[in-house]
């Protein structure tokens, strides 16, 4: 099983359960050999010191070390966790079971992490967006983007879209939001965030409230933060023509219906954000083989997996005459059902 560990105040058992289920279908959609998992701690990581985070992570690992394993459950980063968190889990786990590089993915590269994993979810989102837009004869360089969340996924997606000539017109995070209809200078915004820890005060755009981001004028909206942010309160006001779900379950069922009726095309999470777990799979393979790939190979393989999955998804939608979310779930559930039947577990 595979999935991230989340540190966030809203983490609870129901949410982790739902996120683990999404991982089951996600890994099947991109056809990598895992089931789904997820873990989390209800806490506010920004309010904890580095040494408190380390102690929390080590005690958590002491509690779960018998549940995880390189062939049973392999954690990775999610919201509020990062490569450092994975390094602590690896170190603590190794005290019980011996040195096991493949016990976590998304580790620091210096500790056996894969080149390209940190950027992989955002990069995968960009590959997915390119594949979707190509279906409509469009290109990133001709489109405007609004991005909610400027953490690992949002910042990397923004950076790569900007590099490809796309115009990122609005960005938000927990500290606020900034917009510029002529396009934000993303490298400058990244430097500003690095230096100040906030989006506030960025001179290259106008400040706005975080909530406004979702209804901002743009072609493509990319939610990269929490679940349930698109709901019946705001769905009707969304102006984007395309939504690429980089976050997990950002669109609730009411919003899904409202947006579909408005003709908004939604690229679902279990495909759109699968680049992260795909490169996690590459990291696990590299650790087991004891052979590091170069970054070019990682990105080339990632593109191959994302493009192949998009074609499978599109064919599923065509043969079942359904939208992309239904197509993605049908693809994932069918693969799991087929494996289940082949093992003789048919009811
Ligand atoms: N890290 C990964 O590899 C993957 C992450 N995801 C999903 O992507 C989403 C983001 O994850 P990460 O970037 O890793 O987390 P992160 O912790 O690095 O960043 C989260 C970002 O969301 C922002 N945020 C939080 N609440 C907000 C609000 N109310 N309004 C606006 N922004 C808000 C934070 O300020 C931060 O910029 C999550 O839903 C996660 O499950 C999905 C696949 C893989
Ligand atoms: O990289 C991984 O193993 C998990 C990534 C993740 O948590 C997700 O796709 O939601």
CSV table of C-alpha atoms and ligand atoms in Angstrom, one decimal:
chain,number,residue,atom,x,y,z
A,1,UNK,CA,0.0,0.0,0.0
A,2,UNK,CA,1.1,3.6,-0.7
A,3,UNK,CA,0.1,7.0,0.5
A,4,UNK,CA,1.1,10.2,2.2
A,5,UNK,CA,1.3,11.2,5.8
A,6,UNK,CA,-0.6,14.4,6.6
A,7,UNK,CA,0.0,16.8,9.5
A,8,UNK,CA,-3.0,19.2,9.6
A,9,UNK,CA,-5.6,20.3,12.3
A,10,UNK,CA,-8.5,18.8,10.4
A,11,UNK,CA,-7.0,15.3,10.1
A,12,UNK,CA,-9.3,12.6,11.5
A,13,UNK,CA,-10.0,8.9,11.0
A,14,UNK,CA,-12.8,9.4,8.5
A,15,UNK,CA,-10.7,11.8,6.4
A,16,UNK,CA,-7.7,9.5,6.4
A,17,UNK,CA,-9.9,6.5,5.5
A,18,UNK,CA,-11.4,8.5,2.5
A,19,UNK,CA,-7.9,9.6,1.4
A,20,UNK,CA,-6.6,6.0,1.6
A,21,UNK,CA,-9.5,4.9,-0.6
A,22,UNK,CA,-8.7,7.5,-3.2
A,23,UNK,CA,-5.1,6.2,-3.2
A,24,UNK,CA,-6.4,2.7,-4.1
A,25,UNK,CA,-8.1,4.0,-7.3
A,26,UNK,CA,-5.3,6.5,-8.0
A,27,UNK,CA,-2.5,3.8,-8.1
A,28,UNK,CA,-4.8,1.7,-10.3
A,29,UNK,CA,-5.4,4.6,-12.7
A,30,UNK,CA,-1.7,5.0,-13.3
A,31,UNK,CA,-1.2,1.3,-13.2
A,32,UNK,CA,1.4,1.0,-10.5
A,33,UNK,CA,1.5,-2.1,-8.2
A,34,UNK,CA,0.1,-0.7,-4.9
A,35,UNK,CA,-3.1,-0.6,-2.9
A,36,UNK,CA,-4.0,2.6,-1.1
A,37,UNK,CA,-3.0,3.9,2.3
A,38,UNK,CA,-2.8,7.2,4.1
A,39,UNK,CA,-1.9,8.4,7.6
A,40,UNK,CA,-2.0,11.6,9.6
A,41,UNK,CA,-1.7,13.5,12.8
A,42,UNK,CA,-4.1,16.2,13.9
A,43,UNK,CA,-1.7,19.1,14.7
A,44,UNK,CA,-0.7,22.5,13.4
A,45,UNK,CA,2.8,21.9,12.1
A,46,UNK,CA,3.5,25.6,11.5
A,47,UNK,CA,3.1,26.1,15.3
A,48,UNK,CA,5.6,23.4,16.2
A,49,UNK,CA,9.4,23.9,16.4
A,50,UNK,CA,11.6,21.6,14.3
A,51,UNK,CA,12.6,19.6,17.4
A,52,UNK,CA,8.9,19.2,18.4
A,53,UNK,CA,8.1,18.0,14.9
A,54,UNK,CA,11.0,15.5,15.0
A,55,UNK,CA,9.8,14.1,18.4
A,56,UNK,CA,6.2,13.9,17.2
A,57,UNK,CA,7.3,12.0,14.1
A,58,UNK,CA,9.6,9.6,15.9
A,59,UNK,CA,6.9,8.8,18.5
A,60,UNK,CA,4.4,8.2,15.7
A,61,UNK,CA,6.9,5.9,14.0
A,62,UNK,CA,7.4,4.0,17.2
A,63,UNK,CA,3.6,3.4,17.2
A,64,UNK,CA,3.3,2.3,13.6
A,65,UNK,CA,6.7,0.6,12.8
A,66,UNK,CA,5.0,-2.8,12.8
A,67,UNK,CA,2.3,-1.7,10.5
A,68,UNK,CA,4.5,-0.2,7.8
A,69,UNK,CA,7.1,-2.1,5.7
A,70,UNK,CA,8.8,-2.1,2.3
A,71,UNK,CA,6.3,-4.7,1.1
A,72,UNK,CA,3.3,-3.7,3.2
A,73,UNK,CA,2.8,0.1,3.5
A,74,UNK,CA,5.2,2.7,2.3
A,75,UNK,CA,4.5,6.3,3.5
A,76,UNK,CA,5.4,9.5,1.7
A,77,UNK,CA,4.8,13.3,2.2
A,78,UNK,CA,1.4,14.9,2.0
A,79,UNK,CA,0.1,18.2,3.4
A,80,UNK,CA,2.2,19.5,6.3
A,81,UNK,CA,5.0,16.9,5.9
A,82,UNK,CA,8.1,16.9,3.7
A,83,UNK,CA,11.4,15.1,2.9
A,84,UNK,CA,12.7,15.9,6.4
A,85,UNK,CA,9.7,14.1,8.0
A,86,UNK,CA,10.4,11.1,5.8
A,87,UNK,CA,14.1,11.1,6.9
A,88,UNK,CA,13.0,11.0,10.6
A,89,UNK,CA,10.6,8.1,9.9
A,90,UNK,CA,13.3,6.2,8.0
A,91,UNK,CA,15.8,6.7,10.8
A,92,UNK,CA,13.4,5.7,13.6
A,93,UNK,CA,12.0,2.7,11.6
A,94,UNK,CA,15.6,1.5,11.0
A,95,UNK,CA,16.3,1.3,14.8
A,96,UNK,CA,13.6,-1.4,15.0
A,97,UNK,CA,14.1,-3.2,11.7
A,98,UNK,CA,17.6,-2.4,10.3
A,99,UNK,CA,18.4,0.1,7.6
A,100,UNK,CA,15.6,0.1,5.1
A,101,UNK,CA,15.8,2.8,2.4
A,102,UNK,CA,12.6,1.7,0.7
A,103,UNK,CA,10.5,2.2,3.9
A,104,UNK,CA,9.5,5.7,2.8
A,105,UNK,CA,9.5,7.7,-0.4
A,106,UNK,CA,9.9,11.5,-0.9
A,107,UNK,CA,13.1,11.3,1.2
A,108,UNK,CA,15.9,13.8,0.8
A,109,UNK,CA,18.0,12.8,-2.3
A,110,UNK,CA,21.1,12.6,0.0
A,111,UNK,CA,19.3,9.8,1.9
A,112,UNK,CA,18.3,7.7,-1.1
A,113,UNK,CA,15.3,9.9,-2.3
A,114,UNK,CA,14.6,10.1,-6.0
A,115,UNK,CA,15.6,13.0,-8.1
A,116,UNK,CA,12.5,14.7,-9.3
A,117,UNK,CA,10.2,13.5,-6.5
A,118,UNK,CA,9.8,16.9,-4.8
A,119,UNK,CA,8.6,18.4,-8.0
A,120,UNK,CA,6.7,15.3,-9.2
A,121,UNK,CA,3.2,16.0,-8.2
A,122,UNK,CA,3.3,19.6,-9.6
A,123,UNK,CA,5.1,18.3,-12.8
A,124,UNK,CA,2.5,15.5,-13.2
A,125,UNK,CA,-0.3,18.1,-12.8
A,126,UNK,CA,1.3,20.0,-15.7
A,127,UNK,CA,1.6,16.9,-17.9
A,128,UNK,CA,-2.0,16.1,-17.1
A,129,UNK,CA,-3.1,19.6,-18.0
A,130,UNK,CA,-1.2,19.5,-21.3
A,131,UNK,CA,-2.9,16.2,-22.2
A,132,UNK,CA,-6.3,17.6,-21.3
A,133,UNK,CA,-5.9,20.9,-23.2
A,134,UNK,CA,-4.6,19.1,-26.3
A,135,UNK,CA,-8.0,17.4,-26.5
A,136,UNK,CA,-9.4,20.9,-27.0
A,137,UNK,CA,-6.7,22.1,-29.4
A,138,UNK,CA,-5.2,24.4,-26.7
A,139,UNK,CA,-1.8,24.9,-25.1
A,140,UNK,CA,-0.5,26.0,-21.7
A,141,UNK,CA,1.1,29.1,-23.3
A,142,UNK,CA,-2.2,30.5,-24.4
A,143,UNK,CA,-4.1,30.0,-21.1
A,144,UNK,CA,-4.5,31.8,-17.8
A,145,UNK,CA,-4.3,29.9,-14.5
A,146,UNK,CA,-5.4,30.5,-10.9
A,147,UNK,CA,-3.7,28.3,-8.3
A,148,UNK,CA,-5.0,27.7,-4.8
A,149,UNK,CA,-2.2,26.6,-2.4
A,150,UNK,CA,1.5,27.5,-2.8
A,151,UNK,CA,3.1,24.6,-0.9
A,152,UNK,CA,4.8,21.6,-2.5
A,153,UNK,CA,2.2,20.9,-5.2
A,154,UNK,CA,1.0,24.5,-6.0
A,155,UNK,CA,4.4,26.1,-6.1
A,156,UNK,CA,5.9,23.5,-8.4
A,157,UNK,CA,2.8,23.6,-10.7
A,158,UNK,CA,3.0,27.4,-10.8
A,159,UNK,CA,6.8,27.3,-11.5
A,160,UNK,CA,6.5,24.8,-14.4
A,161,UNK,CA,3.4,26.4,-15.9
A,162,UNK,CA,5.3,29.8,-15.9
A,163,UNK,CA,8.4,28.2,-17.5
A,164,UNK,CA,6.1,26.8,-20.3
A,165,UNK,CA,4.7,30.3,-21.0
A,166,UNK,CA,1.4,29.9,-19.2
A,167,UNK,CA,0.1,33.0,-17.4
A,168,UNK,CA,-0.5,32.4,-13.7
A,169,UNK,CA,-2.9,35.3,-12.9
A,170,UNK,CA,-3.7,34.4,-9.2
A,171,UNK,CA,-2.1,32.4,-6.4
A,172,UNK,CA,-3.3,31.9,-2.8
A,173,UNK,CA,-2.1,30.2,0.4
A,174,UNK,CA,-3.1,30.2,4.0
A,175,UNK,CA,-1.5,33.7,4.4
A,176,UNK,CA,-3.5,35.4,1.6
A,177,UNK,CA,-3.7,35.7,-2.1
A,178,UNK,CA,-2.2,37.8,-4.9
A,179,UNK,CA,-3.4,38.5,-8.5
A,180,UNK,CA,-2.2,40.1,-11.7
A,181,UNK,CA,-4.2,39.7,-14.9
A,182,UNK,CA,-1.0,40.3,-16.9
A,183,UNK,CA,0.6,37.3,-15.2
A,184,UNK,CA,2.5,37.0,-11.9
A,185,UNK,CA,6.3,36.7,-12.0
A,186,UNK,CA,6.4,33.3,-10.3
A,187,UNK,CA,10.2,33.1,-9.7
A,188,UNK,CA,9.9,36.6,-8.0
A,189,UNK,CA,6.9,35.4,-6.0
A,190,UNK,CA,8.8,32.3,-4.9
A,191,UNK,CA,11.7,34.4,-3.7
A,192,UNK,CA,9.3,36.7,-1.9
A,193,UNK,CA,7.6,33.7,-0.1
A,194,UNK,CA,11.0,32.3,0.8
A,195,UNK,CA,12.2,35.6,2.2
A,196,UNK,CA,9.0,36.6,4.1
A,197,UNK,CA,7.1,33.4,4.6
A,198,UNK,CA,4.0,35.0,3.2
A,199,UNK,CA,2.4,36.1,-0.1
A,200,UNK,CA,1.4,39.4,1.5
A,201,UNK,CA,3.3,42.4,0.5
A,202,UNK,CA,4.4,41.1,-3.0
A,203,UNK,CA,4.9,44.1,-5.2
A,204,UNK,CA,4.2,42.3,-8.5
A,205,UNK,CA,0.4,42.0,-7.9
A,206,UNK,CA,-2.7,43.1,-6.0
A,207,UNK,CA,-3.7,41.4,-2.7
A,208,UNK,CA,-7.1,39.8,-2.5
A,209,UNK,CA,-8.8,37.4,0.0
A,210,UNK,CA,-8.0,33.7,-0.3
A,211,UNK,CA,-11.6,32.8,-1.0
A,212,UNK,CA,-11.7,35.1,-4.1
A,213,UNK,CA,-9.1,32.9,-5.8
A,214,UNK,CA,-11.6,30.2,-6.6
A,215,UNK,CA,-13.9,32.5,-8.5
A,216,UNK,CA,-11.1,34.5,-10.2
A,217,UNK,CA,-11.3,35.2,-13.9
A,218,UNK,CA,-9.1,32.5,-15.5
A,219,UNK,CA,-9.1,29.6,-18.0
A,220,UNK,CA,-7.8,26.9,-15.7
A,221,UNK,CA,-8.3,26.7,-11.9
A,222,UNK,CA,-5.9,24.4,-10.0
A,223,UNK,CA,-6.8,23.7,-6.4
A,224,UNK,CA,-3.7,22.6,-4.6
A,225,UNK,CA,-4.7,22.8,-0.9
A,226,UNK,CA,-7.5,21.2,1.0
A,227,UNK,CA,-10.5,19.0,0.2
A,228,UNK,CA,-14.0,20.3,-0.2
A,229,UNK,CA,-13.0,23.8,-1.2
A,230,UNK,CA,-15.4,23.9,-4.2
A,231,UNK,CA,-18.9,23.4,-2.8
A,232,UNK,CA,-22.5,24.6,-3.3
A,233,UNK,CA,-21.6,28.0,-1.8
A,234,UNK,CA,-19.1,29.0,-4.5
A,235,UNK,CA,-19.4,26.5,-7.5
A,236,UNK,CA,-21.8,28.7,-9.4
A,237,UNK,CA,-19.4,31.6,-9.3
A,238,UNK,CA,-16.4,29.7,-10.7
A,239,UNK,CA,-15.3,31.3,-14.0
A,240,UNK,CA,-12.7,28.8,-15.1
A,241,UNK,CA,-13.5,26.6,-18.0
A,242,UNK,CA,-11.2,23.8,-16.8
A,243,UNK,CA,-10.5,22.6,-13.2
A,244,UNK,CA,-7.4,20.4,-12.7
A,245,UNK,CA,-7.7,18.7,-9.2
A,246,UNK,CA,-4.2,18.8,-7.9
A,247,UNK,CA,-5.5,18.5,-4.3
A,248,UNK,CA,-7.3,15.4,-3.1
A,249,UNK,CA,-11.1,15.7,-3.4
A,250,UNK,CA,-11.3,19.5,-3.7
A,251,UNK,CA,-14.7,19.4,-5.3
A,252,UNK,CA,-17.6,18.1,-3.2
A,253,UNK,CA,-20.5,16.3,-4.9
A,254,UNK,CA,-22.8,19.4,-5.0
A,255,UNK,CA,-20.2,21.4,-6.7
A,256,UNK,CA,-19.4,18.6,-9.1
A,257,UNK,CA,-23.0,18.6,-10.3
A,258,UNK,CA,-23.2,22.5,-10.5
A,259,UNK,CA,-19.9,22.8,-12.4
A,260,UNK,CA,-20.8,19.9,-14.8
A,261,UNK,CA,-24.1,21.6,-15.6
A,262,UNK,CA,-22.2,24.9,-16.3
A,263,UNK,CA,-20.0,22.9,-18.8
A,264,UNK,CA,-16.8,23.2,-16.7
A,265,UNK,CA,-14.4,20.3,-17.6
A,266,UNK,CA,-13.0,18.7,-14.4
A,267,UNK,CA,-9.8,16.6,-14.5
A,268,UNK,CA,-10.2,14.4,-11.4
A,269,UNK,CA,-7.7,14.1,-8.5
A,270,UNK,CA,-7.2,10.4,-8.9
A,271,UNK,CA,-5.6,11.1,-12.3
A,272,UNK,CA,-4.5,14.7,-12.1
A,273,UNK,CA,-2.3,14.5,-9.0
A,274,UNK,CA,-1.0,10.9,-9.5
A,275,UNK,CA,2.5,12.2,-10.6
A,276,UNK,CA,3.6,12.2,-6.9
A,277,UNK,CA,2.8,8.6,-6.2
A,278,UNK,CA,4.1,7.6,-9.6
A,279,UNK,CA,7.6,9.0,-8.8
A,280,UNK,CA,7.3,7.5,-5.3
A,281,UNK,CA,7.0,4.2,-7.1
A,282,UNK,CA,10.1,5.0,-9.1
A,283,UNK,CA,11.9,5.9,-5.9
A,284,UNK,CA,10.9,2.6,-4.3
A,285,UNK,CA,12.0,0.7,-7.3
A,286,UNK,CA,15.4,2.5,-7.3
A,287,UNK,CA,15.9,1.8,-3.6
A,288,UNK,CA,15.1,-1.9,-4.1
A,289,UNK,CA,17.4,-2.1,-7.1
A,290,UNK,CA,20.1,0.0,-5.4
A,291,UNK,CA,20.4,2.0,-8.6
A,292,UNK,CA,19.7,5.8,-8.9
A,293,UNK,CA,18.1,7.2,-12.1
A,294,UNK,CA,19.0,10.6,-13.4
A,295,UNK,CA,16.4,13.3,-13.3
A,296,UNK,CA,15.9,13.2,-17.0
A,297,UNK,CA,14.9,9.5,-16.8
A,298,UNK,CA,12.5,10.2,-13.9
A,299,UNK,CA,10.7,13.0,-15.7
A,300,UNK,CA,10.6,11.0,-19.0
A,301,UNK,CA,9.1,8.0,-17.3
A,302,UNK,CA,6.7,10.3,-15.4
A,303,UNK,CA,5.5,11.8,-18.6
A,304,UNK,CA,5.1,8.3,-20.1
A,305,UNK,CA,2.9,7.1,-17.2
A,306,UNK,CA,0.8,10.3,-17.1
A,307,UNK,CA,0.2,10.3,-20.9
A,308,UNK,CA,-0.6,6.6,-21.0
A,309,UNK,CA,-3.1,7.0,-18.2
A,310,UNK,CA,-4.7,9.9,-19.9
A,311,UNK,CA,-5.3,7.9,-23.1
A,312,UNK,CA,-6.7,5.0,-21.0
A,313,UNK,CA,-9.0,7.4,-19.2
A,314,UNK,CA,-10.1,9.1,-22.5
A,315,UNK,CA,-10.9,5.7,-24.0
A,316,UNK,CA,-12.9,4.7,-20.9
A,317,UNK,CA,-14.9,7.9,-21.2
A,318,UNK,CA,-15.5,7.3,-24.9
A,319,UNK,CA,-16.6,3.7,-24.4
A,320,UNK,CA,-18.9,4.4,-21.4
A,321,UNK,CA,-20.0,7.9,-22.6
A,322,UNK,CA,-19.2,9.4,-19.3
A,323,UNK,CA,-17.3,12.4,-17.9
A,324,UNK,CA,-13.7,12.3,-16.8
A,325,UNK,CA,-14.4,11.6,-13.1
A,326,UNK,CA,-16.6,8.6,-13.8
A,327,UNK,CA,-14.1,7.4,-16.4
A,328,UNK,CA,-11.2,7.6,-13.9
A,329,UNK,CA,-13.1,5.7,-11.2
A,330,UNK,CA,-14.3,3.1,-13.8
A,331,UNK,CA,-10.7,2.6,-14.9
A,332,UNK,CA,-9.4,2.3,-11.3
A,333,UNK,CA,-12.2,0.1,-10.0
A,334,UNK,CA,-12.1,-2.2,-13.1
A,335,UNK,CA,-8.4,-2.8,-12.6
A,336,UNK,CA,-8.8,-3.6,-8.9
A,337,UNK,CA,-11.8,-5.9,-9.6
A,338,UNK,CA,-9.9,-7.7,-12.4
A,339,UNK,CA,-6.9,-8.4,-10.0
A,340,UNK,CA,-9.4,-9.5,-7.3
A,341,UNK,CA,-11.1,-11.9,-9.7
A,342,UNK,CA,-7.8,-13.4,-10.9
A,343,UNK,CA,-6.9,-14.2,-7.4
A,344,UNK,CA,-10.1,-16.2,-7.0
A,345,UNK,CA,-11.8,-13.8,-4.6
A,346,UNK,CA,-15.0,-13.6,-6.6
A,347,UNK,CA,-18.2,-13.5,-4.5
B,1,LIG,N1,2.7,16.3,-1.8
B,1,LIG,C1,2.4,15.4,-2.7
B,1,LIG,O1,3.2,14.7,-3.3
B,1,LIG,C2,0.9,15.2,-3.0
B,1,LIG,C3,-0.1,16.1,-2.5
B,1,LIG,N2,-1.3,15.9,-2.9
B,1,LIG,C4,-2.4,16.8,-2.4
B,1,LIG,O2,-2.1,18.2,-2.8
B,1,LIG,C5,-2.6,19.1,-1.8
B,1,LIG,C6,-1.5,20.0,-1.3
B,1,LIG,O3,-0.4,19.2,-0.8
B,1,LIG,P1,1.0,19.7,-0.6
B,1,LIG,O4,1.4,20.8,-1.6
B,1,LIG,O5,1.9,18.6,-0.4
B,1,LIG,O6,0.9,20.4,0.9
B,1,LIG,P2,1.8,21.6,1.5
B,1,LIG,O7,1.6,21.4,3.0
B,1,LIG,O8,3.1,21.6,1.0
B,1,LIG,O9,1.0,22.9,1.0
B,1,LIG,C7,-0.3,23.2,1.2
B,1,LIG,C8,-0.6,24.6,0.8
B,1,LIG,O10,-2.0,24.9,0.9
B,1,LIG,C9,-2.1,26.1,1.5
B,1,LIG,N3,-3.4,26.3,2.2
B,1,LIG,C10,-3.8,25.6,3.3
B,1,LIG,N4,-5.1,26.0,3.6
B,1,LIG,C11,-5.4,26.9,2.7
B,1,LIG,C12,-6.6,27.8,2.4
B,1,LIG,N5,-7.6,27.7,3.3
B,1,LIG,N6,-6.6,28.6,1.3
B,1,LIG,C13,-5.5,28.6,0.5
B,1,LIG,N7,-4.4,27.9,0.7
B,1,LIG,C14,-4.4,27.1,1.8
B,1,LIG,C15,-0.9,26.2,2.5
B,1,LIG,O11,-0.7,27.6,2.9
B,1,LIG,C16,0.2,25.7,1.6
B,1,LIG,O12,0.6,26.7,0.7
B,1,LIG,C17,-3.2,18.2,-0.7
B,1,LIG,O13,-4.6,18.0,-1.0
B,1,LIG,C18,-2.5,16.9,-0.9
B,1,LIG,O14,-3.2,15.8,-0.4
B,1,LIG,C19,-1.7,15.0,-3.9
B,1,LIG,C20,-0.8,14.2,-4.4
B,1,LIG,C21,0.6,14.1,-3.9
B,2,LIG,O1,3.8,9.5,-3.0
B,2,LIG,C1,3.0,8.8,-2.4
B,2,LIG,O2,3.3,7.7,-2.0
B,2,LIG,C2,1.7,9.3,-1.9
B,2,LIG,C3,1.2,10.6,-2.5
B,2,LIG,C4,-0.1,11.0,-1.9
B,2,LIG,O3,-0.3,11.0,-0.7
B,2,LIG,C5,-1.2,11.3,-2.8
B,2,LIG,O4,-1.1,11.0,-4.0
B,2,LIG,O5,-2.2,11.8,-2.3
